[in-house]
JSON list of C-alpha atoms in Angstrom, two decimals:
[
{"chain": "A", "resi": 1, "resn": "GLY", "atom": "CA", "xyz": [0.00, 0.00, 0.00]},
{"chain": "A", "resi": 2, "resn": "GLN", "atom": "CA", "xyz": [0.91, 3.66, -0.08]},
{"chain": "A", "resi": 3, "resn": "GLN", "atom": "CA", "xyz": [3.45, 4.96, 2.38]},
{"chain": "A", "resi": 4, "resn": "LEU", "atom": "CA", "xyz": [4.41, 8.54, 3.03]},
{"chain": "A", "resi": 5, "resn": "ASN", "atom": "CA", "xyz": [7.55, 8.77, 5.12]},
{"chain": "A", "resi": 6, "resn": "GLN", "atom": "CA", "xyz": [8.60, 12.06, 6.59]},
{"chain": "A", "resi": 7, "resn": "SER", "atom": "CA", "xyz": [12.00, 12.99, 7.90]},
{"chain": "A", "resi": 8, "resn": "PRO", "atom": "CA", "xyz": [13.18, 13.94, 10.29]},
{"chain": "A", "resi": 9, "resn": "GLN", "atom": "CA", "xyz": [10.69, 12.51, 12.76]},
{"chain": "A", "resi": 10, "resn": "SER", "atom": "CA", "xyz": [11.39, 15.38, 15.14]},
{"chain": "A", "resi": 11, "resn": "MET", "atom": "CA", "xyz": [13.53, 18.51, 15.25]},
{"chain": "A", "resi": 12, "resn": "PHE", "atom": "CA", "xyz": [14.74, 20.82, 17.99]},
{"chain": "A", "resi": 13, "resn": "ILE", "atom": "CA", "xyz": [15.98, 24.15, 16.68]},
{"chain": "A", "resi": 14, "resn": "GLN", "atom": "CA", "xyz": [16.87, 27.59, 17.95]},
{"chain": "A", "resi": 15, "resn": "GLU", "atom": "CA", "xyz": [14.58, 30.50, 17.19]},
{"chain": "A", "resi": 16, "resn": "GLY", "atom": "CA", "xyz": [15.75, 32.23, 14.03]},
{"chain": "A", "resi": 17, "resn": "GLU", "atom": "CA", "xyz": [17.14, 29.09, 12.39]},
{"chain": "A", "resi": 18, "resn": "ASP", "atom": "CA", "xyz": [15.91, 27.74, 9.08]},
{"chain": "A", "resi": 19, "resn": "VAL", "atom": "CA", "xyz": [14.19, 24.36, 8.95]},
{"chain": "A", "resi": 20, "resn": "SER", "atom": "CA", "xyz": [14.02, 21.74, 6.21]},
{"chain": "A", "resi": 21, "resn": "MET", "atom": "CA", "xyz": [11.91, 18.62, 6.17]},
{"chain": "A", "resi": 22, "resn": "ASN", "atom": "CA", "xyz": [10.91, 16.19, 3.48]},
{"chain": "A", "resi": 23, "resn": "CYS", "atom": "CA", "xyz": [8.36, 13.61, 2.53]},
{"chain": "A", "resi": 24, "resn": "THR", "atom": "CA", "xyz": [8.89, 10.59, 0.31]},
{"chain": "A", "resi": 25, "resn": "SER", "atom": "CA", "xyz": [6.33, 8.28, -1.18]},
{"chain": "A", "resi": 26, "resn": "SER", "atom": "CA", "xyz": [6.36, 4.73, -2.42]},
{"chain": "A", "resi": 27, "resn": "SER", "atom": "CA", "xyz": [4.07, 5.79, -5.27]},
{"chain": "A", "resi": 28, "resn": "ILE", "atom": "CA", "xyz": [3.45, 8.84, -7.44]},
{"chain": "A", "resi": 29, "resn": "PHE", "atom": "CA", "xyz": [1.31, 11.70, -6.19]},
{"chain": "A", "resi": 30, "resn": "ASN", "atom": "CA", "xyz": [-0.24, 14.32, -8.46]},
{"chain": "A", "resi": 31, "resn": "THR", "atom": "CA", "xyz": [-0.89, 16.72, -5.60]},
{"chain": "A", "resi": 32, "resn": "TRP", "atom": "CA", "xyz": [1.20, 17.39, -2.52]},
{"chain": "A", "resi": 33, "resn": "LEU", "atom": "CA", "xyz": [-0.21, 19.16, 0.50]},
{"chain": "A", "resi": 34, "resn": "TRP", "atom": "CA", "xyz": [1.55, 20.38, 3.62]},
{"chain": "A", "resi": 35, "resn": "TYR", "atom": "CA", "xyz": [-0.47, 20.71, 6.84]},
{"chain": "A", "resi": 36, "resn": "LYS", "atom": "CA", "xyz": [0.46, 21.95, 10.30]},
{"chain": "A", "resi": 37, "resn": "GLN", "atom": "CA", "xyz": [-1.18, 20.65, 13.46]},
{"chain": "A", "resi": 38, "resn": "ASP", "atom": "CA", "xyz": [-0.95, 22.69, 16.65]},
{"chain": "A", "resi": 39, "resn": "PRO", "atom": "CA", "xyz": [-1.36, 20.87, 19.95]},
{"chain": "A", "resi": 40, "resn": "GLY", "atom": "CA", "xyz": [-5.03, 20.08, 20.58]},
{"chain": "A", "resi": 41, "resn": "GLU", "atom": "CA", "xyz": [-6.12, 21.32, 17.17]},
{"chain": "A", "resi": 42, "resn": "GLY", "atom": "CA", "xyz": [-6.93, 19.91, 13.76]},
{"chain": "A", "resi": 43, "resn": "PRO", "atom": "CA", "xyz": [-4.52, 20.12, 10.81]},
{"chain": "A", "resi": 44, "resn": "VAL", "atom": "CA", "xyz": [-4.42, 23.40, 8.90]},
{"chain": "A", "resi": 45, "resn": "LEU", "atom": "CA", "xyz": [-3.40, 23.58, 5.26]},
{"chain": "A", "resi": 46, "resn": "LEU", "atom": "CA", "xyz": [-0.18, 25.53, 4.71]},
{"chain": "A", "resi": 47, "resn": "ILE", "atom": "CA", "xyz": [0.72, 24.97, 1.07]},
{"chain": "A", "resi": 48, "resn": "ALA", "atom": "CA", "xyz": [-0.69, 23.01, -1.88]},
{"chain": "A", "resi": 49, "resn": "LEU", "atom": "CA", "xyz": [1.41, 21.86, -4.84]},
{"chain": "A", "resi": 50, "resn": "TYR", "atom": "CA", "xyz": [-0.12, 20.63, -8.09]},
{"chain": "A", "resi": 51, "resn": "LYS", "atom": "CA", "xyz": [2.69, 20.24, -10.60]},
{"chain": "A", "resi": 52, "resn": "ALA", "atom": "CA", "xyz": [6.02, 18.39, -10.62]},
{"chain": "A", "resi": 53, "resn": "GLY", "atom": "CA", "xyz": [8.84, 20.84, -10.03]},
{"chain": "A", "resi": 54, "resn": "GLU", "atom": "CA", "xyz": [6.52, 23.51, -8.64]},
{"chain": "A", "resi": 55, "resn": "LEU", "atom": "CA", "xyz": [7.97, 25.77, -5.95]},
{"chain": "A", "resi": 56, "resn": "THR", "atom": "CA", "xyz": [5.40, 27.65, -3.85]},
{"chain": "A", "resi": 57, "resn": "SER", "atom": "CA", "xyz": [5.81, 30.07, -0.96]},
{"chain": "A", "resi": 58, "resn": "ASN", "atom": "CA", "xyz": [3.51, 31.15, 1.83]},
{"chain": "A", "resi": 59, "resn": "GLY", "atom": "CA", "xyz": [5.26, 33.79, 3.93]},
{"chain": "A", "resi": 60, "resn": "ARG", "atom": "CA", "xyz": [8.29, 32.17, 5.53]},
{"chain": "A", "resi": 61, "resn": "LEU", "atom": "CA", "xyz": [7.29, 28.76, 4.21]},
{"chain": "A", "resi": 62, "resn": "THR", "atom": "CA", "xyz": [8.44, 27.35, 0.89]},
{"chain": "A", "resi": 63, "resn": "ALA", "atom": "CA", "xyz": [7.49, 23.95, -0.48]},
{"chain": "A", "resi": 64, "resn": "GLN", "atom": "CA", "xyz": [8.56, 22.08, -3.58]},
{"chain": "A", "resi": 65, "resn": "PHE", "atom": "CA", "xyz": [6.92, 19.28, -5.56]},
{"chain": "A", "resi": 66, "resn": "GLY", "atom": "CA", "xyz": [9.68, 16.84, -6.48]},
{"chain": "A", "resi": 67, "resn": "ILE", "atom": "CA", "xyz": [10.39, 16.12, -10.13]},
{"chain": "A", "resi": 68, "resn": "THR", "atom": "CA", "xyz": [9.88, 12.39, -9.67]},
{"chain": "A", "resi": 69, "resn": "ARG", "atom": "CA", "xyz": [6.44, 13.13, -8.11]},
{"chain": "A", "resi": 70, "resn": "LYS", "atom": "CA", "xyz": [7.45, 10.83, -5.27]},
{"chain": "A", "resi": 71, "resn": "ASP", "atom": "CA", "xyz": [8.74, 13.47, -2.90]},
{"chain": "A", "resi": 72, "resn": "SER", "atom": "CA", "xyz": [8.17, 16.94, -1.57]},
{"chain": "A", "resi": 73, "resn": "PHE", "atom": "CA", "xyz": [10.09, 19.35, 0.63]},
{"chain": "A", "resi": 74, "resn": "LEU", "atom": "CA", "xyz": [9.09, 22.04, 3.10]},
{"chain": "A", "resi": 75, "resn": "ASN", "atom": "CA", "xyz": [11.38, 24.80, 4.29]},
{"chain": "A", "resi": 76, "resn": "ILE", "atom": "CA", "xyz": [10.68, 27.29, 7.05]},
{"chain": "A", "resi": 77, "resn": "SER", "atom": "CA", "xyz": [12.94, 30.30, 7.24]},
{"chain": "A", "resi": 78, "resn": "ALA", "atom": "CA", "xyz": [13.78, 32.32, 10.36]},
{"chain": "A", "resi": 79, "resn": "SER", "atom": "CA", "xyz": [11.76, 30.10, 12.71]},
{"chain": "A", "resi": 80, "resn": "ILE", "atom": "CA", "xyz": [9.71, 31.63, 15.51]},
{"chain": "A", "resi": 81, "resn": "PRO", "atom": "CA", "xyz": [8.17, 30.01, 18.61]},
{"chain": "A", "resi": 82, "resn": "SER", "atom": "CA", "xyz": [4.71, 29.75, 17.03]},
{"chain": "A", "resi": 83, "resn": "ASP", "atom": "CA", "xyz": [6.14, 27.44, 14.36]},
{"chain": "A", "resi": 84, "resn": "VAL", "atom": "CA", "xyz": [6.02, 24.70, 17.00]},
{"chain": "A", "resi": 85, "resn": "GLY", "atom": "CA", "xyz": [3.76, 21.83, 15.99]},
{"chain": "A", "resi": 86, "resn": "ILE", "atom": "CA", "xyz": [3.56, 18.75, 13.81]},
{"chain": "A", "resi": 87, "resn": "TYR", "atom": "CA", "xyz": [3.97, 19.14, 10.07]},
{"chain": "A", "resi": 88, "resn": "PHE", "atom": "CA", "xyz": [2.31, 16.60, 7.80]},
{"chain": "A", "resi": 89, "resn": "CYS", "atom": "CA", "xyz": [2.60, 16.01, 4.11]},
{"chain": "A", "resi": 90, "resn": "ALA", "atom": "CA", "xyz": [-0.49, 14.57, 2.44]},
{"chain": "A", "resi": 91, "resn": "GLY", "atom": "CA", "xyz": [-1.92, 13.72, -0.93]},
{"chain": "A", "resi": 92, "resn": "PRO", "atom": "CA", "xyz": [-5.16, 12.42, -2.43]},
{"chain": "A", "resi": 93, "resn": "SER", "atom": "CA", "xyz": [-5.25, 8.68, -1.97]},
{"chain": "A", "resi": 94, "resn": "GLY", "atom": "CA", "xyz": [-6.51, 7.52, -5.34]},
{"chain": "A", "resi": 95, "resn": "ALA", "atom": "CA", "xyz": [-7.79, 8.38, -8.77]},
{"chain": "A", "resi": 96, "resn": "GLY", "atom": "CA", "xyz": [-10.80, 10.66, -8.53]},
{"chain": "A", "resi": 97, "resn": "ALA", "atom": "CA", "xyz": [-10.64, 10.68, -4.76]},
{"chain": "A", "resi": 98, "resn": "ASN", "atom": "CA", "xyz": [-10.27, 13.67, -2.49]},
{"chain": "A", "resi": 99, "resn": "ASN", "atom": "CA", "xyz": [-9.73, 11.81, 0.76]},
{"chain": "A", "resi": 100, "resn": "LEU", "atom": "CA", "xyz": [-6.21, 12.33, 1.98]},
{"chain": "A", "resi": 101, "resn": "PHE", "atom": "CA", "xyz": [-3.34, 10.02, 2.77]},
{"chain": "A", "resi": 102, "resn": "PHE", "atom": "CA", "xyz": [-1.13, 11.56, 5.44]},
{"chain": "A", "resi": 103, "resn": "GLY", "atom": "CA", "xyz": [2.55, 11.20, 6.14]},
{"chain": "A", "resi": 104, "resn": "THR", "atom": "CA", "xyz": [4.06, 10.19, 9.44]},
{"chain": "A", "resi": 105, "resn": "GLY", "atom": "CA", "xyz": [4.67, 13.78, 10.53]},
{"chain": "A", "resi": 106, "resn": "THR", "atom": "CA", "xyz": [7.64, 15.88, 11.63]},
{"chain": "A", "resi": 107, "resn": "ARG", "atom": "CA", "xyz": [7.40, 17.32, 15.14]},
{"chain": "A", "resi": 108, "resn": "LEU", "atom": "CA", "xyz": [9.09, 20.72, 15.38]},
{"chain": "A", "resi": 109, "resn": "THR", "atom": "CA", "xyz": [10.21, 22.32, 18.62]},
{"chain": "A", "resi": 110, "resn": "VAL", "atom": "CA", "xyz": [11.56, 25.87, 18.54]},
{"chain": "A", "resi": 111, "resn": "ILE", "atom": "CA", "xyz": [13.73, 26.92, 21.47]},
{"chain": "A", "resi": 112, "resn": "PRO", "atom": "CA", "xyz": [13.44, 30.65, 22.21]},
{"chain": "B", "resi": 1, "resn": "ASP", "atom": "CA", "xyz": [-11.13, 28.88, 13.25]},
{"chain": "B", "resi": 2, "resn": "SER", "atom": "CA", "xyz": [-11.82, 26.61, 10.27]},
{"chain": "B", "resi": 3, "resn": "GLY", "atom": "CA", "xyz": [-15.61, 26.92, 10.52]},
{"chain": "B", "resi": 4, "resn": "VAL", "atom": "CA", "xyz": [-15.95, 23.17, 11.15]},
{"chain": "B", "resi": 5, "resn": "THR", "atom": "CA", "xyz": [-17.34, 22.31, 14.56]},
{"chain": "B", "resi": 6, "resn": "GLN", "atom": "CA", "xyz": [-17.13, 19.02, 16.40]},
{"chain": "B", "resi": 7, "resn": "THR", "atom": "CA", "xyz": [-18.76, 17.86, 19.60]},
{"chain": "B", "resi": 8, "resn": "PRO", "atom": "CA", "xyz": [-17.95, 16.73, 22.14]},
{"chain": "B", "resi": 9, "resn": "LYS", "atom": "CA", "xyz": [-14.35, 17.85, 22.54]},
{"chain": "B", "resi": 10, "resn": "HIS", "atom": "CA", "xyz": [-13.53, 15.04, 24.93]},
{"chain": "B", "resi": 11, "resn": "LEU", "atom": "CA", "xyz": [-15.22, 11.72, 25.56]},
{"chain": "B", "resi": 12, "resn": "ILE", "atom": "CA", "xyz": [-14.34, 9.08, 28.14]},
{"chain": "B", "resi": 13, "resn": "THR", "atom": "CA", "xyz": [-16.15, 5.77, 28.03]},
{"chain": "B", "resi": 14, "resn": "ALA", "atom": "CA", "xyz": [-15.70, 2.09, 28.78]},
{"chain": "B", "resi": 15, "resn": "THR", "atom": "CA", "xyz": [-14.96, -0.88, 26.58]},
{"chain": "B", "resi": 16, "resn": "GLY", "atom": "CA", "xyz": [-18.03, -2.35, 24.94]},
{"chain": "B", "resi": 17, "resn": "GLN", "atom": "CA", "xyz": [-19.90, 0.94, 24.90]},
{"chain": "B", "resi": 18, "resn": "ARG", "atom": "CA", "xyz": [-21.19, 2.95, 21.96]},
{"chain": "B", "resi": 19, "resn": "VAL", "atom": "CA", "xyz": [-20.60, 6.65, 21.30]},
{"chain": "B", "resi": 20, "resn": "THR", "atom": "CA", "xyz": [-21.65, 9.19, 18.70]},
{"chain": "B", "resi": 21, "resn": "LEU", "atom": "CA", "xyz": [-19.41, 11.98, 17.49]},
{"chain": "B", "resi": 22, "resn": "ARG", "atom": "CA", "xyz": [-20.95, 14.95, 15.76]},
{"chain": "B", "resi": 23, "resn": "CYS", "atom": "CA", "xyz": [-19.62, 17.26, 13.06]},
{"chain": "B", "resi": 24, "resn": "SER", "atom": "CA", "xyz": [-21.02, 20.40, 11.47]},
{"chain": "B", "resi": 25, "resn": "PRO", "atom": "CA", "xyz": [-19.26, 21.35, 8.23]},
{"chain": "B", "resi": 26, "resn": "ARG", "atom": "CA", "xyz": [-18.43, 24.88, 7.10]},
{"chain": "B", "resi": 27, "resn": "SER", "atom": "CA", "xyz": [-21.40, 26.76, 5.80]},
{"chain": "B", "resi": 28, "resn": "GLY", "atom": "CA", "xyz": [-22.06, 25.69, 2.20]},
{"chain": "B", "resi": 29, "resn": "ASP", "atom": "CA", "xyz": [-19.74, 22.67, 2.21]},
{"chain": "B", "resi": 30, "resn": "LEU", "atom": "CA", "xyz": [-21.42, 19.52, 0.97]},
{"chain": "B", "resi": 31, "resn": "SER", "atom": "CA", "xyz": [-18.67, 17.02, 1.68]},
{"chain": "B", "resi": 32, "resn": "VAL", "atom": "CA", "xyz": [-17.67, 15.70, 5.08]},
{"chain": "B", "resi": 33, "resn": "TYR", "atom": "CA", "xyz": [-14.67, 13.49, 5.80]},
{"chain": "B", "resi": 34, "resn": "TRP", "atom": "CA", "xyz": [-13.84, 11.57, 8.98]},
{"chain": "B", "resi": 35, "resn": "TYR", "atom": "CA", "xyz": [-10.27, 10.81, 10.03]},
{"chain": "B", "resi": 36, "resn": "GLN", "atom": "CA", "xyz": [-8.79, 8.95, 12.99]},
{"chain": "B", "resi": 37, "resn": "GLN", "atom": "CA", "xyz": [-5.47, 9.99, 14.54]},
{"chain": "B", "resi": 38, "resn": "SER", "atom": "CA", "xyz": [-3.82, 7.47, 16.82]},
{"chain": "B", "resi": 39, "resn": "LEU", "atom": "CA", "xyz": [-0.27, 7.22, 18.11]},
{"chain": "B", "resi": 40, "resn": "ASP", "atom": "CA", "xyz": [0.56, 4.04, 16.26]},
{"chain": "B", "resi": 41, "resn": "GLN", "atom": "CA", "xyz": [-1.39, 4.56, 13.00]},
{"chain": "B", "resi": 42, "resn": "GLY", "atom": "CA", "xyz": [-1.09, 8.30, 12.47]},
{"chain": "B", "resi": 43, "resn": "LEU", "atom": "CA", "xyz": [-3.82, 10.20, 10.63]},
{"chain": "B", "resi": 44, "resn": "GLN", "atom": "CA", "xyz": [-6.03, 7.80, 8.68]},
{"chain": "B", "resi": 45, "resn": "PHE", "atom": "CA", "xyz": [-9.04, 8.45, 6.47]},
{"chain": "B", "resi": 46, "resn": "LEU", "atom": "CA", "xyz": [-12.19, 6.66, 7.57]},
{"chain": "B", "resi": 47, "resn": "ILE", "atom": "CA", "xyz": [-15.10, 7.72, 5.37]},
{"chain": "B", "resi": 48, "resn": "GLN", "atom": "CA", "xyz": [-16.45, 10.54, 3.19]},
{"chain": "B", "resi": 49, "resn": "TYR", "atom": "CA", "xyz": [-20.00, 11.72, 2.63]},
{"chain": "B", "resi": 50, "resn": "TYR", "atom": "CA", "xyz": [-21.20, 14.05, -0.07]},
{"chain": "B", "resi": 51, "resn": "ASN", "atom": "CA", "xyz": [-24.64, 15.63, 0.22]},
{"chain": "B", "resi": 52, "resn": "GLY", "atom": "CA", "xyz": [-25.98, 12.76, 2.27]},
{"chain": "B", "resi": 53, "resn": "GLU", "atom": "CA", "xyz": [-24.47, 9.91, 0.27]},
{"chain": "B", "resi": 54, "resn": "GLU", "atom": "CA", "xyz": [-21.39, 7.85, 1.07]},
{"chain": "B", "resi": 55, "resn": "ARG", "atom": "CA", "xyz": [-18.66, 8.86, -1.42]},
{"chain": "B", "resi": 56, "resn": "ALA", "atom": "CA", "xyz": [-15.53, 7.01, -0.32]},
{"chain": "B", "resi": 57, "resn": "LYS", "atom": "CA", "xyz": [-14.50, 4.53, 2.32]},
{"chain": "B", "resi": 58, "resn": "GLY", "atom": "CA", "xyz": [-11.11, 4.08, 3.91]},
{"chain": "B", "resi": 59, "resn": "ASN", "atom": "CA", "xyz": [-9.86, 2.06, 6.85]},
{"chain": "B", "resi": 60, "resn": "ILE", "atom": "CA", "xyz": [-13.14, 2.11, 8.73]},
{"chain": "B", "resi": 61, "resn": "LEU", "atom": "CA", "xyz": [-13.94, -0.82, 10.98]},
{"chain": "B", "resi": 62, "resn": "GLU", "atom": "CA", "xyz": [-17.27, -2.62, 10.67]},
{"chain": "B", "resi": 63, "resn": "ARG", "atom": "CA", "xyz": [-18.04, -1.52, 14.24]},
{"chain": "B", "resi": 64, "resn": "PHE", "atom": "CA", "xyz": [-17.96, 2.08, 13.03]},
{"chain": "B", "resi": 65, "resn": "SER", "atom": "CA", "xyz": [-20.59, 3.74, 10.90]},
{"chain": "B", "resi": 66, "resn": "ALA", "atom": "CA", "xyz": [-21.39, 7.24, 9.78]},
{"chain": "B", "resi": 67, "resn": "GLN", "atom": "CA", "xyz": [-24.15, 9.22, 8.18]},
{"chain": "B", "resi": 68, "resn": "GLN", "atom": "CA", "xyz": [-24.76, 12.70, 6.84]},
{"chain": "B", "resi": 69, "resn": "PHE", "atom": "CA", "xyz": [-28.11, 14.31, 7.48]},
{"chain": "B", "resi": 70, "resn": "PRO", "atom": "CA", "xyz": [-30.20, 16.63, 5.25]},
{"chain": "B", "resi": 71, "resn": "ASP", "atom": "CA", "xyz": [-28.84, 19.66, 7.10]},
{"chain": "B", "resi": 72, "resn": "LEU", "atom": "CA", "xyz": [-25.36, 18.34, 6.12]},
{"chain": "B", "resi": 73, "resn": "HIS", "atom": "CA", "xyz": [-24.12, 17.67, 9.64]},
{"chain": "B", "resi": 74, "resn": "SER", "atom": "CA", "xyz": [-22.57, 14.26, 10.09]},
{"chain": "B", "resi": 75, "resn": "GLU", "atom": "CA", "xyz": [-22.32, 11.73, 12.87]},
{"chain": "B", "resi": 76, "resn": "LEU", "atom": "CA", "xyz": [-19.75, 9.02, 13.39]},
{"chain": "B", "resi": 77, "resn": "ASN", "atom": "CA", "xyz": [-20.99, 6.10, 15.47]},
{"chain": "B", "resi": 78, "resn": "LEU", "atom": "CA", "xyz": [-18.47, 3.88, 17.21]},
{"chain": "B", "resi": 79, "resn": "SER", "atom": "CA", "xyz": [-19.79, 0.71, 18.84]},
{"chain": "B", "resi": 80, "resn": "SER", "atom": "CA", "xyz": [-18.42, -2.22, 20.85]},
{"chain": "B", "resi": 81, "resn": "LEU", "atom": "CA", "xyz": [-15.55, 0.05, 21.78]},
{"chain": "B", "resi": 82, "resn": "GLU", "atom": "CA", "xyz": [-12.12, -1.40, 22.42]},
{"chain": "B", "resi": 83, "resn": "LEU", "atom": "CA", "xyz": [-9.09, 0.11, 24.14]},
{"chain": "B", "resi": 84, "resn": "GLY", "atom": "CA", "xyz": [-7.44, 0.53, 20.75]},
{"chain": "B", "resi": 85, "resn": "ASP", "atom": "CA", "xyz": [-10.20, 2.85, 19.58]},
{"chain": "B", "resi": 86, "resn": "SER", "atom": "CA", "xyz": [-8.82, 5.56, 21.84]},
{"chain": "B", "resi": 87, "resn": "ALA", "atom": "CA", "xyz": [-7.76, 8.30, 19.44]},
{"chain": "B", "resi": 88, "resn": "LEU", "atom": "CA", "xyz": [-8.46, 11.75, 18.13]},
{"chain": "B", "resi": 89, "resn": "TYR", "atom": "CA", "xyz": [-11.30, 11.78, 15.59]},
{"chain": "B", "resi": 90, "resn": "PHE", "atom": "CA", "xyz": [-11.32, 14.64, 13.12]},
{"chain": "B", "resi": 91, "resn": "CYS", "atom": "CA", "xyz": [-13.98, 15.79, 10.78]},
{"chain": "B", "resi": 92, "resn": "ALA", "atom": "CA", "xyz": [-13.12, 17.86, 7.69]},
{"chain": "B", "resi": 93, "resn": "SER", "atom": "CA", "xyz": [-15.30, 19.48, 5.07]},
{"chain": "B", "resi": 94, "resn": "SER", "atom": "CA", "xyz": [-14.90, 20.74, 1.54]},
{"chain": "B", "resi": 95, "resn": "PRO", "atom": "CA", "xyz": [-17.27, 22.48, -0.87]},
{"chain": "B", "resi": 96, "resn": "GLY", "atom": "CA", "xyz": [-17.99, 19.65, -3.31]},
{"chain": "B", "resi": 97, "resn": "GLY", "atom": "CA", "xyz": [-15.71, 16.76, -2.50]},
{"chain": "B", "resi": 98, "resn": "GLY", "atom": "CA", "xyz": [-13.95, 16.91, -5.82]},
{"chain": "B", "resi": 99, "resn": "ARG", "atom": "CA", "xyz": [-10.33, 15.93, -6.23]},
{"chain": "B", "resi": 100, "resn": "GLY", "atom": "CA", "xyz": [-7.96, 18.67, -5.17]},
{"chain": "B", "resi": 101, "resn": "GLU", "atom": "CA", "xyz": [-10.45, 20.61, -3.06]},
{"chain": "B", "resi": 102, "resn": "THR", "atom": "CA", "xyz": [-9.02, 21.97, 0.15]},
{"chain": "B", "resi": 103, "resn": "GLN", "atom": "CA", "xyz": [-10.29, 20.21, 3.25]},
{"chain": "B", "resi": 104, "resn": "TYR", "atom": "CA", "xyz": [-10.87, 22.24, 6.39]},
{"chain": "B", "resi": 105, "resn": "PHE", "atom": "CA", "xyz": [-10.45, 20.32, 9.62]},
{"chain": "B", "resi": 106, "resn": "GLY", "atom": "CA", "xyz": [-12.38, 20.68, 12.84]},
{"chain": "B", "resi": 107, "resn": "PRO", "atom": "CA", "xyz": [-10.73, 20.73, 16.28]},
{"chain": "B", "resi": 108, "resn": "GLY", "atom": "CA", "xyz": [-11.36, 17.03, 16.82]},
{"chain": "B", "resi": 109, "resn": "THR", "atom": "CA", "xyz": [-12.95, 14.82, 19.45]},
{"chain": "B", "resi": 110, "resn": "ARG", "atom": "CA", "xyz": [-10.55, 13.08, 21.81]},
{"chain": "B", "resi": 111, "resn": "LEU", "atom": "CA", "xyz": [-11.93, 9.64, 22.70]},
{"chain": "B", "resi": 112, "resn": "LEU", "atom": "CA", "xyz": [-10.55, 7.68, 25.61]},
{"chain": "B", "resi": 113, "resn": "VAL", "atom": "CA", "xyz": [-11.77, 4.11, 26.07]},
{"chain": "B", "resi": 114, "resn": "LEU", "atom": "CA", "xyz": [-11.04, 2.68, 29.53]}
]
């Protein structure tokens, strides 16, 4: 079955540092989504990617859709304490479907 | 605030019992999705409804069922509860349920089965 593996599993960084995380799939995705989940809350969509090679930014966040369509990357620049949370990659699980298949998550801790 | 509401926020119950989780989608959204988040399985899709009809099914156990009512709110029924059913249950909604539509997640219901 499909697997979306995220790395690293967790990160501890100093405030102001840049962060990079990635997501790799065992199969091709035609859409890559990046969500953030704050403690006690539901996931919130950060960035959506629809085309191989696409690079999209949302403020301090930048995400890329890998050329092979089997991976995606998320970068956060100049981290701040409110960046703390779990970051998930996700993609539609099948042809014609909109239900999402989520990655294993990267837990980010920002040390002030 | 995503506009999706879920009740209750927390639920504690015993093994063998039955519970109902409720979700109200964003105003105007016709599609509702249910997801389960557990420590060992991560976030997993359970089931999707579109305008009252089941649209897609994921890893939903036979002990679980859902429905979407004419006013578009949805309920997830969990019966014969087991310890392993303890998890966060999220509801999400989207306008039409079509591929690529953004899903907006509610705050979740935390279920603890003792």
